[in-house]
Amino acid sequence: MMMKRLLIILTLVLPFVFSGCKKALDNRIDTSLTPDQVFVNYDRIKSFGLGTYAYLPAGYNRVGGAFLAGATDDAEETNTSSAIQAFNFGSWTAFSNPEVTFGSFYNGIRNANLFLERTTNFKQIIARDTFTVEGRQKYIRNVDDLRWLRQEVRFIRSYIYFELIKRYGGVPLVTKSLQLDEGKDIPRSSYNDMVTFISNECDAVKDSVRDEWLGYSDTETGRITKGTVLALKSRLLLYAASPLNNPGNDAQKWQAAAKAAQDVIAMNKYSLFNNYQNLFLTPNSYRSTEVILSRRYSGSNGPERANFPIGTPGGQSGTTPSQNLVDSYEKLAGWDATNPYNLRDPRLNATVVVNNSNWNGRTIQTYIGGADGPGKERTSKTGYYLKKFLSNPLDLVNNQTTVKAWILFRYGEILLNYAEAMNEAYGPDDANGYGLTARQAINSLRARPGVNMPAVVAIGQGDLREKIKNERRVELAYEDHRFWDVKRWKIAESTLGAPLLGIEITKDANGVFSYVTKEVEKRVFQQKMYLYPIPQIEVNKSNGVIVQNPGW
């Protein structure tokens, strides 16, 4: 119901609201106010502007109570009734999509447009006591704050449009708040035109937002910075250069993507955190030098309760890693199949809870007959449980909680973006004057303290391409990238459509484990699924102005 939603004078349904977290970005808003009541003073204007942040999607169990990874070859959702299974079985349609985002994204765009329109004269609106020294100083500070916030909201609108086009392709471009008689005749802009719009918006605001909030005000950490703007442009242009959106393999698109990633690197502001597993736990997930933008939440134990092993008191299983993913972690010298999780890329044991490991104060038993093994309600079907993002130890029985933060952009991704684009544009070992080759970028990521994986040796472009794909898979596992990566690479038939695998583990009388790979689930992927369908109700309401995606 996009057009109906776009016509609402003020929509304030915020699906992911920050609340109750000291020293966190507070984007709560009073939903009982009309626009004429909101845009009257500094506090209400700021509250409304910060409210637009809530439309940026974060990944904790957000699709049918599951991580989006549950719709990829990286994971299986234990809850068989989760809506995310429609992706895996191919049972979703233009009338029923497990990820309902189209309308809420346009609500966010509507609110962003309204904010930008109603705050053009914000300096006059907030002018109050400017006769005292204290009043003048407060006014100057508030003017600066809202000046930055206007640019942040403009960026958020662009970020939402990126989230739309990676799902739907071209979409209607709306840059003003629509009145009751408007909106019905807005067709879909092309994907390339939308890329141009978003890229231009990033260029327009990058020098008008703060370089850093930490140090200026701890209560404002989590707001947009210049690094955030450049990071979105890097991701945007990488997607635009990829096979799904660049079927002619235009080299200039890869060159532009490489330059965009280089712009972030050249800031010399970000660096890799020295503990991969702890990067995703607070406070590192919002304060470390690797994090470019994250969304912080108040204390909770929802992700742990939904994903801890079933044998852990309070754990309900949930998004469980697949053998497909486990197989992608490289084996090191001396690896032995009888001890399959030893001598592997360290990111495996930082991401996945494996059999016979210690996690949350107990030994994990995913073997047949074990406390976490087959035969129990909601037990893992794959023989693995999720570790990444989850606090350890955490006492769920006594409802212990921890602060959460979902990372939206981080420097590790930028290095991967750079490596992929540089390899396609210039090959593995040509730095093009940037000071870092594609292969060097990958090796710098692999050399992170605590990971210390062997360097990738000199190889050809095609071989490095496959290395980079695998490196993205293991480095960014469960961070909402795999689902989109395999689509933009046009390999979804062989990944999202391949059988999902798990491990069957037995333990003999001597305590020796045996491991056999098994098929957990057959998956379905059809050509039309590279793009989401536009909700059919929107197509119908447009009287033919909005054209449905092919195959739907």
Coordinates of C-alpha atoms in Angstrom, one line a residue:
M1 CA 0.0 0.0 0.0
M2 CA 2.8 2.4 -0.9
M3 CA 0.7 5.2 -2.4
K4 CA -1.7 5.2 0.5
R5 CA 1.2 5.3 3.0
L6 CA 2.9 8.1 1.0
L7 CA -0.3 10.2 1.3
I8 CA -0.4 10.0 5.1
I9 CA 0.3 13.5 6.5
L10 CA 2.6 12.1 9.2
T11 CA 3.6 8.5 9.7
L12 CA 5.5 7.7 12.9
V13 CA 5.5 4.0 13.1
L14 CA 9.1 3.2 14.0
P15 CA 9.9 -0.5 13.9
F16 CA 13.3 -0.5 15.5
V17 CA 13.3 2.2 18.2
F18 CA 16.3 2.8 20.4
S19 CA 15.2 3.3 24.0
G20 CA 16.4 3.4 27.6
C21 CA 20.1 3.2 26.9
K22 CA 22.3 5.7 28.7
K23 CA 24.8 7.4 26.4
A24 CA 23.1 5.9 23.2
L25 CA 21.5 7.8 20.4
D26 CA 17.9 8.4 21.4
N27 CA 15.6 8.4 18.5
R28 CA 12.3 8.0 20.3
I29 CA 9.5 10.3 19.2
D30 CA 6.1 11.3 20.5
T31 CA 3.7 9.7 18.0
S32 CA 0.7 11.7 19.2
L33 CA 2.0 15.0 17.7
T34 CA 1.0 16.5 14.3
P35 CA 3.6 18.2 12.1
D36 CA 2.4 21.6 13.2
Q37 CA 3.1 20.6 16.8
V38 CA 6.5 18.9 16.0
F39 CA 8.3 21.6 14.0
V40 CA 8.0 24.3 16.7
N41 CA 11.2 24.0 18.8
Y42 CA 14.6 22.4 19.0
D43 CA 13.8 19.4 21.1
R44 CA 10.8 18.3 19.0
I45 CA 12.6 18.9 15.7
K46 CA 15.6 16.9 16.8
S47 CA 13.5 14.1 18.1
F48 CA 11.7 13.8 14.8
G49 CA 15.0 13.9 12.8
L50 CA 16.6 11.2 14.9
G51 CA 13.4 9.2 14.5
T52 CA 14.4 8.6 10.8
Y53 CA 17.3 6.5 12.0
A54 CA 14.9 3.8 13.1
Y55 CA 14.2 2.9 9.5
L56 CA 17.7 1.6 8.9
P57 CA 17.4 -2.2 9.0
A58 CA 19.3 -4.1 11.6
G59 CA 19.8 -7.8 11.5
Y60 CA 19.0 -9.4 14.9
N61 CA 16.2 -11.9 14.1
R62 CA 14.4 -9.4 11.9
V63 CA 12.9 -11.7 9.3
G64 CA 10.3 -14.0 10.8
G65 CA 12.2 -14.0 14.0
A66 CA 15.4 -15.2 12.2
F67 CA 18.6 -13.7 10.9
L68 CA 18.4 -13.2 7.1
A69 CA 21.3 -15.7 6.9
G70 CA 18.6 -18.4 7.5
A71 CA 17.5 -17.7 3.9
T72 CA 21.0 -18.5 2.6
D73 CA 23.3 -21.5 2.3
D74 CA 25.0 -20.3 5.6
A75 CA 22.2 -21.3 8.0
E76 CA 18.9 -23.0 8.8
E77 CA 16.2 -21.6 11.0
T78 CA 15.2 -24.1 13.7
N79 CA 11.7 -22.8 14.0
T80 CA 9.9 -24.5 11.1
S81 CA 7.0 -22.0 11.2
S82 CA 9.3 -19.0 10.7
A83 CA 8.2 -16.9 7.7
I84 CA 11.8 -16.9 6.5
Q85 CA 11.3 -20.5 5.3
A86 CA 9.2 -19.2 2.4
F87 CA 12.4 -17.9 0.9
N88 CA 14.0 -21.4 1.1
F89 CA 11.0 -23.2 -0.3
G90 CA 10.2 -20.7 -3.0
S91 CA 6.7 -20.2 -1.7
W92 CA 6.8 -16.4 -1.5
T93 CA 4.8 -14.3 -4.0
A94 CA 4.0 -10.7 -4.9
F95 CA 1.2 -11.0 -2.3
S96 CA 3.3 -12.5 0.5
N97 CA 6.9 -11.7 1.1
P98 CA 8.7 -12.8 4.3
E99 CA 10.5 -9.5 4.5
V100 CA 7.9 -6.8 4.5
T101 CA 9.9 -3.6 3.8
F102 CA 8.4 -1.7 0.9
G103 CA 5.8 0.3 2.8
S104 CA 7.9 0.9 5.8
F105 CA 10.8 2.2 3.7
Y106 CA 8.6 4.6 2.0
N107 CA 7.3 5.7 5.4
G108 CA 10.9 6.5 6.3
I109 CA 11.3 8.4 3.0
R110 CA 8.1 10.3 3.7
N111 CA 9.3 11.3 7.2
A112 CA 12.7 12.4 5.8
N113 CA 11.1 14.5 3.1
L114 CA 8.8 16.1 5.6
F115 CA 11.6 16.9 8.0
L116 CA 13.7 18.5 5.2
E117 CA 10.8 20.6 4.0
R118 CA 9.7 21.8 7.4
T119 CA 13.1 22.7 8.7
T120 CA 14.4 24.9 6.0
N121 CA 14.0 27.9 8.3
F122 CA 15.0 26.0 11.5
K123 CA 17.2 28.9 12.6
Q124 CA 14.2 31.1 13.0
I125 CA 12.0 28.4 14.5
I126 CA 14.4 27.7 17.4
A127 CA 15.4 31.3 18.1
R128 CA 14.4 32.0 21.7
D129 CA 16.7 33.5 24.3
T130 CA 19.6 35.0 22.5
F131 CA 20.0 38.0 24.8
T132 CA 22.1 36.3 27.4
V133 CA 25.5 34.8 26.9
E134 CA 24.3 31.4 27.9
G135 CA 21.3 31.7 25.6
R136 CA 23.4 32.7 22.6
Q137 CA 25.8 29.8 23.2
K138 CA 23.0 27.3 23.4
Y139 CA 21.4 28.7 20.3
I140 CA 24.7 28.5 18.3
R141 CA 25.2 24.9 19.5
N142 CA 21.6 24.0 18.6
V143 CA 21.9 25.6 15.1
D144 CA 25.0 23.5 14.5
D145 CA 23.3 20.4 15.7
L146 CA 20.2 20.8 13.4
R147 CA 22.4 21.8 10.5
W148 CA 24.2 18.5 10.8
L149 CA 21.0 16.6 11.4
R150 CA 19.4 17.9 8.2
Q151 CA 22.3 16.5 6.2
E152 CA 22.1 13.2 8.2
V153 CA 18.4 12.9 7.3
R154 CA 19.1 13.6 3.7
F155 CA 21.7 10.8 3.8
I156 CA 19.3 8.4 5.6
R157 CA 16.8 9.0 2.7
S158 CA 19.5 7.9 0.3
Y159 CA 20.4 4.9 2.5
I160 CA 16.7 3.8 2.5
Y161 CA 16.6 4.1 -1.3
F162 CA 19.7 1.9 -1.5
E163 CA 17.9 -0.7 0.7
L164 CA 15.0 -0.5 -1.7
I165 CA 16.9 -0.9 -5.0
K166 CA 19.0 -3.8 -3.8
R167 CA 15.7 -5.6 -3.1
Y168 CA 13.5 -4.4 -5.9
G169 CA 15.7 -2.8 -8.6
G170 CA 14.4 0.6 -9.8
V171 CA 11.7 2.2 -7.6
P172 CA 9.6 5.4 -7.6
L173 CA 11.8 8.3 -6.6
V174 CA 10.0 10.7 -4.3
T175 CA 11.8 13.7 -2.9
K176 CA 9.0 15.6 -1.4
S177 CA 6.1 14.9 1.0
L178 CA 3.1 14.1 -1.1
Q179 CA -0.3 15.7 -0.8
L180 CA -3.6 13.8 -1.1
D181 CA -3.9 14.4 -4.9
E182 CA -0.3 13.4 -5.6
G183 CA 1.7 10.2 -6.0
K184 CA -0.4 8.0 -8.3
D185 CA 1.5 8.9 -11.4
I186 CA 5.1 8.3 -10.2
P187 CA 6.7 5.4 -12.2
R188 CA 9.7 3.4 -11.2
S189 CA 13.0 5.1 -12.0
S190 CA 15.6 2.8 -13.5
Y191 CA 18.2 1.1 -11.3
N192 CA 21.0 3.1 -12.8
D193 CA 19.2 6.4 -12.3
M194 CA 18.6 5.5 -8.7
V195 CA 22.3 4.7 -8.3
T196 CA 23.2 8.1 -9.8
F197 CA 20.8 9.8 -7.4
I198 CA 22.1 8.1 -4.3
S199 CA 25.7 8.6 -5.3
N200 CA 25.1 12.3 -5.9
E201 CA 23.4 12.7 -2.6
C202 CA 26.4 11.1 -0.9
D203 CA 28.7 13.5 -2.6
A204 CA 26.4 16.4 -1.6
V205 CA 26.4 15.7 2.1
K206 CA 29.8 14.1 2.8
D207 CA 31.4 17.3 3.8
S208 CA 28.4 18.7 5.7
V209 CA 28.2 16.0 8.4
R210 CA 30.6 15.6 11.3
D211 CA 33.8 13.6 10.9
E212 CA 33.2 12.2 14.4
W213 CA 30.7 12.3 17.2
L214 CA 32.7 10.6 19.9
G215 CA 34.4 13.3 21.9
Y216 CA 31.9 15.9 20.8
S217 CA 29.1 14.3 22.8
D218 CA 28.9 10.7 23.9
T219 CA 25.1 10.8 23.8
E220 CA 25.3 11.4 20.1
T221 CA 27.5 8.4 19.1
G222 CA 25.7 6.4 16.4
R223 CA 24.9 9.4 14.3
I224 CA 26.0 9.7 10.7
T225 CA 29.6 10.8 10.0
K226 CA 31.6 11.4 6.8
G227 CA 32.9 7.9 7.0
T228 CA 29.4 6.6 7.0
V229 CA 28.5 8.5 3.8
L230 CA 31.6 7.3 2.0
A231 CA 30.9 3.7 3.2
L232 CA 27.4 3.7 1.7
K233 CA 28.8 5.0 -1.6
S234 CA 31.4 2.2 -1.6
R235 CA 28.7 -0.5 -1.1
L236 CA 26.4 1.2 -3.6
L237 CA 28.9 1.3 -6.4
L238 CA 30.2 -2.2 -5.7
Y239 CA 26.6 -3.5 -6.1
A240 CA 26.1 -1.4 -9.2
A241 CA 29.3 -2.8 -10.8
S242 CA 28.4 -6.5 -10.0
P243 CA 27.1 -8.9 -12.7
L244 CA 23.5 -8.6 -11.7
N245 CA 23.5 -4.9 -12.3
N246 CA 26.3 -4.7 -14.8
P247 CA 25.7 -7.5 -17.3
G248 CA 28.1 -5.9 -19.8
N249 CA 30.9 -5.8 -17.3
D250 CA 31.6 -2.1 -17.8
A251 CA 35.1 -1.6 -16.4
Q252 CA 34.3 2.0 -15.5
K253 CA 31.8 0.8 -12.9
W254 CA 34.4 -1.3 -11.2
Q255 CA 36.9 1.6 -11.3
A256 CA 34.3 3.8 -9.7
A257 CA 33.7 1.2 -7.0
A258 CA 37.4 0.9 -6.3
K259 CA 37.7 4.7 -6.0
A260 CA 34.8 4.8 -3.6
A261 CA 36.3 2.2 -1.3
Q262 CA 39.7 3.9 -1.6
D263 CA 38.1 7.2 -0.4
V264 CA 37.2 5.5 2.9
I265 CA 40.7 3.9 3.3
A266 CA 42.3 7.3 2.5
M267 CA 40.6 8.9 5.5
N268 CA 43.2 7.0 7.7
K269 CA 40.6 6.9 10.4
Y270 CA 39.6 3.3 10.6
S271 CA 41.5 0.1 11.3
L272 CA 40.9 -3.5 12.0
F273 CA 40.0 -4.4 15.6
N274 CA 42.4 -6.9 17.2
N275 CA 39.8 -9.5 18.3
Y276 CA 37.4 -10.7 15.7
Q277 CA 34.9 -12.4 18.1
N278 CA 34.8 -9.5 20.6
L279 CA 34.3 -7.0 17.8
F280 CA 30.6 -7.9 17.7
L281 CA 30.1 -7.4 21.5
T282 CA 29.7 -4.1 23.2
P283 CA 31.3 -1.7 23.7
N284 CA 33.5 -2.7 20.7
S285 CA 30.5 -3.0 18.4
Y286 CA 29.9 0.8 18.7
R287 CA 33.2 2.3 19.9
S288 CA 36.1 0.4 18.2
T289 CA 38.2 1.9 15.4
E290 CA 36.7 -0.6 13.0
V291 CA 33.1 0.4 13.3
I292 CA 31.9 3.1 10.9
L293 CA 28.2 3.0 11.9
S294 CA 26.2 0.8 14.2
R295 CA 22.8 0.9 15.8
R296 CA 22.8 0.6 19.6
Y297 CA 20.0 -0.9 21.7
S298 CA 19.2 -1.0 25.3
G299 CA 20.2 -4.1 27.4
S300 CA 18.5 -7.3 26.4
N301 CA 19.0 -11.0 26.0
G302 CA 16.7 -11.5 23.0
P303 CA 19.4 -12.6 20.6
E304 CA 20.9 -15.1 23.1
R305 CA 17.6 -16.5 24.2
A306 CA 16.6 -17.0 20.5
N307 CA 19.9 -18.6 19.5
F308 CA 21.7 -20.3 22.4
P309 CA 22.0 -24.1 22.1
I310 CA 19.0 -25.9 23.2
G311 CA 20.9 -27.6 26.0
T312 CA 21.8 -24.3 27.6
P313 CA 19.2 -23.2 30.1
G314 CA 16.9 -20.6 28.5
G315 CA 18.3 -21.3 25.0
Q316 CA 15.8 -21.9 22.2
S317 CA 18.1 -22.6 19.3
G318 CA 17.2 -20.5 16.2
T319 CA 19.5 -19.5 13.3
T320 CA 21.9 -22.4 13.1
P321 CA 25.1 -22.5 10.9
S322 CA 25.2 -25.0 8.0
Q323 CA 27.9 -27.4 7.0
N324 CA 28.1 -25.4 3.7
L325 CA 29.4 -22.5 5.7
V326 CA 31.7 -24.5 8.0
D327 CA 33.3 -26.0 4.9
S328 CA 34.2 -22.5 3.7
Y329 CA 36.6 -21.9 6.6
E330 CA 40.1 -22.9 5.4
K331 CA 42.0 -25.8 6.8
L332 CA 45.5 -25.1 8.1
A333 CA 48.6 -27.3 7.9
G334 CA 48.2 -30.5 10.0
W335 CA 44.4 -30.5 9.9
D336 CA 42.9 -33.9 10.7
A337 CA 39.4 -35.1 9.7
T338 CA 38.9 -36.8 13.0
N339 CA 39.2 -33.4 14.7
P340 CA 37.5 -31.3 12.1
Y341 CA 37.2 -28.0 14.0
N342 CA 40.9 -27.8 15.0
L343 CA 43.5 -26.1 12.8
R344 CA 40.9 -24.1 10.9
D345 CA 40.5 -20.4 10.1
P346 CA 40.0 -18.9 13.7
R347 CA 36.9 -17.1 12.5
L348 CA 35.1 -20.5 12.5
N349 CA 35.3 -20.9 16.2
A350 CA 34.5 -17.3 16.7
T351 CA 31.3 -17.6 14.6
V352 CA 30.0 -21.2 15.2
V353 CA 29.4 -23.3 18.3
V354 CA 30.8 -26.7 17.4
N355 CA 30.5 -30.1 19.1
N356 CA 32.6 -30.8 22.1
S357 CA 33.6 -27.1 22.5
N358 CA 33.0 -25.1 25.7
W359 CA 30.4 -22.4 25.4
N360 CA 28.6 -20.6 28.2
G361 CA 30.2 -22.7 30.9
R362 CA 29.3 -26.1 29.5
T363 CA 30.5 -28.6 26.9
I364 CA 28.4 -28.6 23.8
Q365 CA 26.9 -32.0 22.8
T366 CA 25.5 -31.9 19.3
Y367 CA 26.1 -35.6 18.8
I368 CA 23.3 -38.1 18.7
G369 CA 22.1 -38.6 22.3
G370 CA 23.8 -35.4 23.4
A371 CA 22.1 -32.5 25.3
D372 CA 22.2 -30.4 22.1
G373 CA 21.8 -33.2 19.6
P374 CA 19.0 -34.6 17.5
G375 CA 15.7 -35.7 18.9
K376 CA 14.8 -32.8 21.1
E377 CA 12.3 -30.0 20.3
R378 CA 14.0 -27.1 18.5
T379 CA 17.3 -28.7 18.4
S380 CA 19.7 -27.7 15.6
K381 CA 19.1 -29.6 12.4
T382 CA 22.6 -28.8 11.2
G383 CA 24.7 -30.0 14.2
Y384 CA 25.9 -26.4 14.9
Y385 CA 24.7 -23.3 16.8
L386 CA 25.4 -19.6 16.4
K387 CA 28.2 -17.9 18.4
K388 CA 28.8 -14.6 16.6
F389 CA 27.2 -11.6 18.3
L390 CA 26.1 -13.5 21.4
S391 CA 27.4 -12.7 24.9
N392 CA 29.2 -15.3 26.9
P393 CA 28.6 -16.0 29.7
L394 CA 25.0 -14.9 30.0
D395 CA 22.6 -16.2 32.6
L396 CA 19.2 -16.5 30.9
V397 CA 17.5 -18.2 33.8
N398 CA 18.0 -15.1 35.9
N399 CA 17.3 -12.8 32.9
Q400 CA 20.8 -11.3 32.7
T401 CA 21.1 -8.8 29.8
T402 CA 23.8 -7.0 27.9
V403 CA 23.7 -3.9 25.7
K404 CA 23.5 -4.7 21.9
A405 CA 24.7 -2.9 18.9
W406 CA 24.3 -4.0 15.3
I407 CA 27.1 -3.0 13.0
L408 CA 25.9 -1.5 9.7
F409 CA 29.3 -0.5 8.2
R410 CA 32.8 -1.5 9.3
Y411 CA 36.3 -1.2 7.9
G412 CA 36.6 -5.0 7.3
E413 CA 33.8 -4.7 4.7
I414 CA 35.5 -1.7 3.1
L415 CA 38.7 -3.7 2.5
L416 CA 36.6 -6.5 0.9
N417 CA 34.8 -4.0 -1.3
Y418 CA 38.1 -2.5 -2.3
A419 CA 39.7 -5.9 -3.0
E420 CA 36.8 -7.0 -5.2
A421 CA 36.6 -3.8 -7.2
M422 CA 40.3 -3.5 -7.6
N423 CA 40.7 -7.0 -8.8
E424 CA 38.0 -6.6 -11.4
A425 CA 39.2 -3.2 -12.5
Y426 CA 43.0 -3.6 -12.4
G427 CA 43.8 -7.2 -11.5
P428 CA 45.3 -8.7 -8.4
D429 CA 48.5 -6.8 -8.1
D430 CA 48.0 -3.3 -9.7
A431 CA 47.5 -0.6 -7.1
N432 CA 46.6 2.0 -9.7
G433 CA 48.4 4.6 -7.6
Y434 CA 46.2 3.9 -4.5
G435 CA 49.1 2.3 -2.6
L436 CA 47.2 -1.0 -2.0
T437 CA 46.5 -3.8 -4.4
A438 CA 43.5 -6.2 -4.3
R439 CA 45.7 -9.0 -3.0
Q440 CA 47.3 -6.8 -0.3
A441 CA 43.8 -5.7 0.8
I442 CA 42.7 -9.3 1.3
N443 CA 46.0 -10.2 3.1
S444 CA 45.7 -7.2 5.5
L445 CA 42.3 -8.5 6.5
R446 CA 43.5 -12.0 6.9
A447 CA 46.4 -10.8 9.0
R448 CA 44.1 -9.3 11.7
P449 CA 45.6 -10.1 15.2
G450 CA 43.9 -13.3 16.4
V451 CA 43.1 -14.4 12.9
N452 CA 46.5 -14.5 11.3
M453 CA 45.6 -16.5 8.3
P454 CA 48.3 -17.3 5.7
A455 CA 48.7 -14.6 3.0
V456 CA 47.2 -15.3 -0.4
V457 CA 50.0 -15.8 -2.8
A458 CA 50.3 -14.4 -6.3
I459 CA 47.4 -15.8 -8.3
G460 CA 45.4 -14.8 -11.4
Q461 CA 42.3 -12.6 -11.5
G462 CA 39.8 -15.5 -11.6
D463 CA 41.4 -17.3 -8.7
L464 CA 41.6 -14.2 -6.6
R465 CA 37.9 -13.5 -7.4
E466 CA 36.9 -16.8 -5.9
K467 CA 39.2 -16.1 -2.9
I468 CA 37.5 -12.8 -2.3
K469 CA 34.1 -14.3 -2.5
N470 CA 35.0 -16.9 0.1
E471 CA 36.7 -14.2 2.3
R472 CA 33.5 -12.1 2.3
R473 CA 31.5 -15.2 3.3
V474 CA 33.6 -16.0 6.3
E475 CA 34.5 -12.5 7.4
L476 CA 30.9 -11.1 7.1
A477 CA 29.0 -14.2 8.1
Y478 CA 25.5 -13.4 9.5
E479 CA 26.0 -9.7 9.0
D480 CA 23.3 -9.5 6.3
H481 CA 25.7 -9.7 3.3
R482 CA 25.6 -13.2 2.0
F483 CA 21.9 -13.1 0.8
W484 CA 22.7 -10.0 -1.3
D485 CA 26.2 -11.0 -2.4
V486 CA 25.2 -14.3 -4.1
K487 CA 22.5 -12.4 -5.9
R488 CA 24.6 -9.6 -7.2
W489 CA 27.3 -12.2 -8.3
K490 CA 24.5 -14.1 -10.2
I491 CA 25.4 -17.4 -8.4
A492 CA 22.2 -17.8 -6.4
E493 CA 21.1 -20.9 -8.3
S494 CA 24.1 -22.8 -7.1
T495 CA 24.0 -21.3 -3.6
L496 CA 20.5 -20.4 -2.4
G497 CA 19.1 -23.2 -4.6
A498 CA 21.6 -25.9 -3.4
P499 CA 20.7 -28.4 -0.7
L500 CA 21.5 -27.2 2.8
L501 CA 23.9 -29.5 4.6
G502 CA 24.6 -30.3 8.2
I503 CA 26.6 -32.8 10.2
E504 CA 25.6 -36.0 11.9
I505 CA 27.8 -36.9 14.8
T506 CA 28.0 -40.1 16.7
K507 CA 30.0 -40.9 19.9
D508 CA 31.3 -44.4 20.5
A509 CA 31.9 -46.2 23.8
N510 CA 35.4 -44.9 23.9
G511 CA 34.3 -41.3 23.5
V512 CA 35.5 -41.0 19.9
F513 CA 33.4 -38.9 17.6
S514 CA 32.5 -39.7 14.0
Y515 CA 31.3 -37.1 11.6
V516 CA 29.1 -37.6 8.5
T517 CA 27.8 -34.8 6.3
K518 CA 24.0 -35.0 5.7
E519 CA 21.4 -33.2 3.7
V520 CA 19.2 -31.1 5.9
E521 CA 16.9 -29.4 3.5
K522 CA 16.2 -29.0 -0.2
R523 CA 16.2 -25.4 -1.3
V524 CA 14.5 -23.7 -4.2
F525 CA 15.7 -20.7 -6.2
Q526 CA 14.2 -19.4 -9.4
Q527 CA 15.5 -16.8 -11.8
K528 CA 12.8 -14.3 -10.9
M529 CA 14.0 -14.3 -7.2
Y530 CA 17.1 -12.2 -8.0
L531 CA 14.7 -9.3 -7.3
Y532 CA 11.8 -9.0 -4.9
P533 CA 8.4 -8.6 -6.4
I534 CA 6.9 -5.1 -6.0
P535 CA 3.9 -5.7 -3.6
Q536 CA 1.1 -6.5 -6.0
I537 CA -1.3 -4.2 -4.2
E538 CA 1.0 -1.3 -5.2
V539 CA 1.0 -2.4 -8.8
N540 CA -2.7 -2.7 -8.9
K541 CA -3.3 0.7 -7.2
S542 CA -1.0 2.4 -9.8
N543 CA -3.2 1.5 -12.7
G544 CA -0.3 0.3 -14.7
V545 CA 2.2 3.1 -13.8
I546 CA 4.3 0.8 -11.6
V547 CA 5.5 -2.3 -13.6
Q548 CA 6.0 -5.5 -11.8
N549 CA 9.4 -7.2 -11.8
P550 CA 9.8 -10.1 -14.4
G551 CA 8.4 -13.5 -13.4
W552 CA 6.2 -12.2 -10.6

